[in-house]
Structures are given as C-alpha cells and as structure tokens.
Amino acid sequence: MELKFDIFIPNKNKQYSISDILGIVAMILAILLLILNHYFKIPESVNQPFAGILFSIMIYYFARAVVVRGKIQPLKGELKGQLKFNHTEIFINDQKIDLREINKVEFIFGNYYSEFKSRQPIFDPHSENGTSNWVTLCFNNKENQTIQFQRMYDGQEKYLKPLLEYLHFKDKISFLRLTEILGMNKYEEIQDYKLELKRRVATIES
C-alpha cells in the first residue's frame, strides 16, 4: 500500500490579511488608551473616538466570525509535489530516499483538512487546511531535510504503521514516538504491542 500526501510550500514572505492588520491596530489603540488614561487625564472628546474605533473593529470580528465560521483556512502558500510512503520506502516526488543514509525520521502531525478548532472562535473561526504537518529526515552526514505536507483526514497517519514499524526495527524512530503516532496511550495496550513487536523481530531473525 502506498500513502500519498501533497507537499505544502509556504510563502517565503509573510502576508498579512485585513484581519491581521485590524487586530494589530486594535491592540495598539487599546494599549495606547490604557497608558494615556493611566498617566494623563484624557477628556471624553479624545476617549470616545478611540473607543468607537475599537468597538467597530470588534463588530467587524464578530460579523466575520459568523460569515466565515467553518470555512477552510486559505492556504498561505501552494501545494506542489507529493510525499509518498510505502512499507519500507519514502519518496519526495520521484526521488527515492535511501533509508541507509538516514539516522532518524521525525513526524509531527498538527491538523487535518476541515478540522475545526474553536480555541479562538472570534479571531480565528476557520476550519483547518491541514498543512501543519511535517516530516524531518536526519541524515548520517548531520544534514536535515524537512518537508511540510497536507493531511486530509483524522487518523490518516495510522496508515503509516507498516513503515513506522520498519523504521523502528531499523532504529530510526523510537518505540515511544511510534506509539504516540499510532495513538496508543493505555499501558496494557502499549505493553501488548511491545511484546508483539518483539515476537515479530524474533521470527524475522530465526
């Protein structure tokens, strides 16, 4: 079985949206208003315009939250190329990675496409675009290569299990990290899995 992910290449230059700019403006105005009122006696004729601007910005964020809630976060970059895995190999587009040249492989799985996180329901009401995922290849020559990719659904990484086990057998990923990626958190489950892997190793070596 081959598992494919689209490679994500973020924009080199950070781009600020209207929401980002308004948020920065609101923060600066709020801090300035607090400082002025703390150290000086500011008349209402000055306070009211500041308060009016801050209120307008908050109304904008509430209206935006209603309109875009649940919509996919726009990509700040492009999807270009594919990252492919099978039971024992890793490919970056058509380039096959020689695992003998790799000392360690590290995966970081952040979000998946359409995942909704309501930690900031007003300021960031979008669903995730699934691009906060990385694999880092640590080569024997001390060089590292990190590839960012898009994950399309929850649990997709579990289909990497055969490759992850192979990498573990080759001492390129720890058992702890292996169980973390596979979502194992119960002590009994982890111990049973450890025994299963040991039996498999013994079978291969016999």
XYZ file of C-alpha atoms in Angstrom:
206
model
C 0.000 0.000 0.000
C 1.246 3.479 -0.899
C 0.190 6.538 1.094
C 0.454 9.951 -0.554
C 0.427 13.475 0.854
C 0.561 16.738 -1.066
C 3.671 18.752 -0.242
C 2.938 22.260 1.041
C 5.341 25.088 0.253
C 4.576 28.163 2.414
C 5.001 31.694 1.121
C 8.512 32.987 1.762
C 7.245 36.475 2.550
C 4.735 36.676 5.373
C 1.450 38.122 4.143
C -0.880 39.999 6.453
C -4.631 39.882 5.929
C -7.091 42.667 6.761
C -7.977 40.780 9.945
C -4.313 40.632 10.980
C -3.859 44.366 10.378
C -7.048 45.303 12.231
C -6.028 43.094 15.140
C -2.656 44.847 15.384
C -4.351 48.269 15.152
C -6.835 47.327 17.872
C -4.061 46.113 20.165
C -2.022 49.295 19.673
C -5.056 51.530 20.263
C -6.089 49.617 23.382
C -2.583 49.812 24.886
C -2.258 53.492 23.973
C -5.654 54.258 25.505
C -4.740 52.481 28.754
C -1.404 54.310 29.016
C -2.921 57.712 28.310
C -5.728 57.230 30.814
C -3.325 55.934 33.438
C -0.787 58.761 33.272
C -2.893 61.628 31.963
C -6.388 62.912 32.372
C -7.776 62.385 28.896
C -11.018 64.220 28.077
C -14.050 62.317 26.816
C -13.715 64.014 23.438
C -10.474 62.019 22.950
C -11.594 58.779 24.597
C -14.781 58.445 22.589
C -13.152 58.265 19.117
C -10.665 55.655 20.407
C -13.484 53.633 21.957
C -15.543 53.990 18.783
C -12.735 52.608 16.607
C -12.153 49.663 18.967
C -15.876 48.918 19.060
C -16.067 48.999 15.247
C -13.161 46.561 14.985
C -14.833 44.184 17.436
C -18.082 44.370 15.424
C -16.068 43.507 12.308
C -14.594 40.415 14.011
C -17.996 39.228 15.254
C -19.532 39.684 11.785
C -16.558 37.934 10.156
C -16.843 35.025 12.617
C -20.463 34.486 11.563
C -19.675 34.647 7.825
C -16.517 32.502 7.669
C -17.153 30.125 10.578
C -16.276 26.603 9.492
C -14.863 27.622 6.106
C -11.423 26.259 5.238
C -8.481 28.489 6.167
C -6.975 29.859 2.920
C -3.569 28.452 2.030
C -0.648 30.776 2.673
C 1.439 29.044 0.072
C 0.926 26.321 -2.538
C 0.545 22.568 -2.806
C 3.275 21.310 -5.097
C 4.548 17.773 -5.454
C 3.869 14.643 -3.451
C 5.329 12.907 -0.447
C 4.862 9.146 -0.812
C 5.330 6.261 1.608
C 5.096 2.513 1.271
C 6.027 -0.261 3.696
C 9.780 0.346 3.532
C 10.403 3.441 1.403
C 9.970 7.211 1.322
C 9.658 9.247 -1.875
C 9.773 13.023 -2.387
C 8.132 13.334 -5.800
C 10.158 10.854 -7.898
C 13.196 10.911 -5.597
C 13.578 7.736 -3.578
C 15.160 8.330 -0.178
C 17.796 5.790 0.738
C 16.962 4.899 4.357
C 20.524 3.664 4.863
C 21.639 7.295 4.681
C 19.162 8.361 7.375
C 19.865 8.318 11.095
C 16.435 9.400 12.313
C 12.957 10.179 10.980
C 10.666 12.511 12.888
C 6.985 13.105 12.146
C 4.896 15.972 13.509
C 1.153 15.754 12.906
C -0.666 19.009 13.639
C -4.025 19.328 11.921
C -6.057 17.801 9.126
C -8.227 19.246 6.357
C -11.607 20.594 7.592
C -10.699 20.085 11.274
C -12.457 22.744 13.337
C -10.730 24.123 16.404
C -12.741 26.608 18.426
C -9.910 27.873 20.622
C -10.331 31.337 19.067
C -13.935 31.330 17.772
C -13.964 35.103 17.190
C -10.490 35.866 15.883
C -9.845 32.611 14.013
C -13.140 30.854 13.222
C -11.920 28.930 10.171
C -11.577 25.196 9.800
C -8.001 23.982 9.327
C -6.479 23.487 5.877
C -4.423 20.505 7.075
C -0.975 21.892 6.288
C 0.536 21.895 9.804
C 2.276 18.554 9.355
C 5.991 17.862 8.920
C 8.439 15.036 8.387
C 12.124 15.633 9.112
C 14.797 13.357 7.704
C 18.022 13.457 9.726
C 20.848 12.155 7.546
C 24.035 10.465 8.700
C 26.065 13.442 7.446
C 24.267 15.673 10.021
C 22.123 17.392 7.379
C 18.354 17.612 7.879
C 15.561 17.898 5.348
C 12.093 18.967 6.492
C 9.027 18.613 4.280
C 5.694 20.191 5.169
C 2.609 18.390 3.892
C -1.172 18.369 3.934
C -3.087 15.723 5.887
C -6.605 15.166 4.580
C -8.388 13.427 7.461
C -8.045 12.470 11.105
C -6.086 9.282 11.674
C -4.573 9.232 8.189
C -1.135 8.893 9.760
C -2.091 5.485 11.184
C -1.872 4.037 7.667
C 1.868 4.643 8.005
C 2.033 1.858 10.593
C 3.986 -0.659 8.429
C 6.599 1.972 7.542
C 6.778 3.272 11.122
C 7.378 -0.250 12.410
C 10.035 -0.796 9.771
C 11.736 2.473 10.802
C 11.571 1.354 14.428
C 13.165 -2.008 13.580
C 15.950 -0.036 11.853
C 16.389 2.198 14.953
C 15.310 5.322 13.087
C 12.285 6.032 15.280
C 11.836 5.288 18.977
C 9.200 2.969 20.376
C 7.730 5.831 22.416
C 7.321 8.002 19.331
C 5.903 5.038 17.422
C 3.139 4.516 19.990
C 2.432 8.267 20.164
C 1.868 8.494 16.410
C -0.357 5.401 16.458
C -2.426 6.943 19.246
C -1.659 4.321 21.882
C -1.993 5.712 25.402
C -3.146 2.812 27.572
C -0.416 0.981 29.475
C -1.770 -2.510 28.737
C -2.143 -1.736 25.024
C 1.423 -0.419 24.819
C 2.868 -3.442 26.629
C 0.960 -5.876 24.402
C 2.191 -4.034 21.319
C 5.786 -4.145 22.606
C 5.547 -7.931 23.023
C 4.033 -8.245 19.549
C 6.950 -6.355 18.003
C 9.468 -8.480 19.912
C 7.824 -11.661 18.640
C 7.976 -10.335 15.083
C 11.665 -9.469 15.435
C 12.375 -12.937 16.831
C 10.530 -14.520 13.893
C 12.492 -12.455 11.362
C 15.841 -13.307 12.993
C 15.102 -17.015 13.362
